[in-house]
Amino acid sequence: MNVARLFGVDVPHLKRRGGLAAVAAAIAIVTAVLAVGFAAFAGHIALSRRFDPEIAALIVAGSLLLIALIALVIARLVLNKAQREMKAAISSSAAVAFAPTALSLASRHTRLAAVVAAVGVGFWLARNATRR
C-alpha cells in the first residue's frame, strides 16, 4: 500500500489530471502570449498615431506590467487556497486521525507493536516479491 493512499491521496488519478492540466496550460500559455503580443503591438500602433512612438511603447509596457502583477496576485491567492484544501484533506484522513492512538498503543504494548510491525513488513515483502 502506498503511503499517499493512507492520507487519502490517489496518486494515479492526480497524475492523469495533472498531465491533462499541463497540456491544457501549455496550450493556453502559448496562445495567451501570442494574443498579448499582438494586442500590445496593435495598441502600440494605435497609440503611435496620437503620441510619440517612445511614449506609446512606455504606455503599452506599463499596461502589460500592471496586468502581470494582477495575474501574479490572483495566482498566489489560488495557490494558497489549494494549499489550505490539501492540508484539510490530509488532516481529515483516517490515517492521521488514527496515528496518535496507534502510537499510544504501540508505546504501551511494545511486544505487540513489534509483532504487528514484523507481520506488516513480511506481508509487504511477500506482496512485492512477486512484482520483481
XYZ file of C-alpha atoms in Angstrom:
132
model
C 0.000 0.000 0.000
C 1.296 3.394 -0.919
C 1.852 5.933 1.862
C -0.057 8.553 -0.134
C -3.158 6.346 -0.051
C -3.016 6.308 3.744
C -3.513 10.057 3.594
C -6.350 9.787 1.091
C -4.340 10.918 -1.951
C -4.947 8.967 -5.172
C -1.621 9.396 -6.991
C -2.543 7.783 -10.358
C -5.651 9.940 -10.531
C -3.584 13.034 -9.762
C -1.048 12.066 -12.447
C -3.769 11.729 -15.073
C -5.385 15.001 -14.089
C -2.004 16.692 -13.820
C -0.982 15.563 -17.298
C -4.185 16.860 -18.846
C -3.886 20.093 -16.915
C -0.255 20.533 -18.003
C -1.099 20.101 -21.694
C -4.069 22.464 -21.431
C -1.973 25.000 -19.526
C 0.823 24.838 -22.107
C -1.620 25.458 -24.963
C -3.273 28.270 -23.034
C 0.051 29.899 -22.210
C 1.284 29.844 -25.804
C -1.953 31.274 -27.187
C -2.197 33.856 -24.404
C 1.364 35.021 -25.055
C 0.609 35.343 -28.764
C -2.645 37.188 -28.068
C -0.998 39.590 -25.650
C 1.858 40.167 -28.090
C -0.465 41.006 -30.965
C -2.689 43.134 -28.717
C 0.354 45.020 -27.438
C 1.579 45.566 -30.983
C -1.852 46.782 -32.093
C -2.040 49.052 -29.054
C 1.377 50.443 -29.819
C 0.367 51.191 -33.423
C -2.854 52.873 -32.269
C -1.075 54.923 -29.602
C 1.721 55.881 -32.038
C -0.819 57.812 -34.068
C -1.633 60.006 -31.082
C 1.673 60.058 -29.115
C 5.356 59.760 -29.929
C 6.388 56.115 -30.540
C 8.539 56.075 -27.381
C 5.644 57.267 -25.210
C 3.302 54.755 -26.847
C 5.770 51.941 -26.095
C 6.013 53.029 -22.447
C 2.219 53.115 -22.114
C 1.911 49.596 -23.561
C 4.743 48.279 -21.356
C 3.224 49.807 -18.221
C -0.178 48.333 -19.031
C 1.326 44.875 -19.536
C 3.261 45.156 -16.279
C 0.064 46.037 -14.404
C -1.758 43.060 -15.944
C 1.153 40.769 -14.978
C 1.092 41.972 -11.361
C -2.663 41.389 -11.124
C -2.216 37.879 -12.551
C 0.532 37.115 -10.009
C -1.684 38.211 -7.111
C -4.535 36.025 -8.380
C -2.186 33.045 -8.836
C -0.891 33.461 -5.281
C -4.436 33.519 -3.900
C -5.360 30.366 -5.840
C -2.225 28.555 -4.668
C -2.889 29.491 -1.051
C -6.432 28.123 -1.332
C -5.174 24.873 -2.875
C -2.610 24.512 -0.097
C -5.280 25.008 2.575
C -7.527 22.414 0.893
C -4.670 19.880 0.749
C -3.900 20.418 4.434
C -7.577 19.955 5.275
C -7.747 16.730 3.231
C -4.674 15.308 4.929
C -5.758 16.304 8.428
C -9.189 14.749 7.928
C -7.872 11.419 6.637
C -8.348 8.289 8.714
C -4.612 7.575 8.966
C -3.875 10.953 10.529
C -6.806 10.594 12.925
C -5.704 7.079 13.941
C -1.952 7.822 14.210
C -1.928 9.268 17.773
C -3.996 6.348 19.070
C -1.749 3.829 17.305
C 1.404 5.460 18.666
C -0.005 5.498 22.187
C -0.966 1.836 21.915
C 2.428 0.932 20.466
C 4.280 2.724 23.261
C 2.315 0.822 25.916
C 2.487 -2.583 24.217
C 5.933 -2.731 22.644
C 5.986 -6.510 22.063
C 2.624 -6.433 20.344
C 3.744 -3.458 18.246
C 6.916 -5.311 17.227
C 4.884 -8.359 16.160
C 2.457 -6.200 14.175
C 5.369 -4.359 12.531
C 7.105 -7.625 11.651
C 3.905 -9.075 10.186
C 3.321 -5.875 8.212
C 6.869 -5.868 6.824
C 6.586 -9.563 5.989
C 3.296 -9.028 4.219
C 4.728 -6.114 2.259
C 7.827 -8.124 1.274
C 5.713 -11.100 0.198
C 3.489 -8.874 -1.904
C 6.356 -7.066 -3.573
C 8.480 -10.196 -4.145
C 6.135 -11.328 -6.917
C 6.324 -7.929 -8.676
C 10.086 -8.065 -9.250
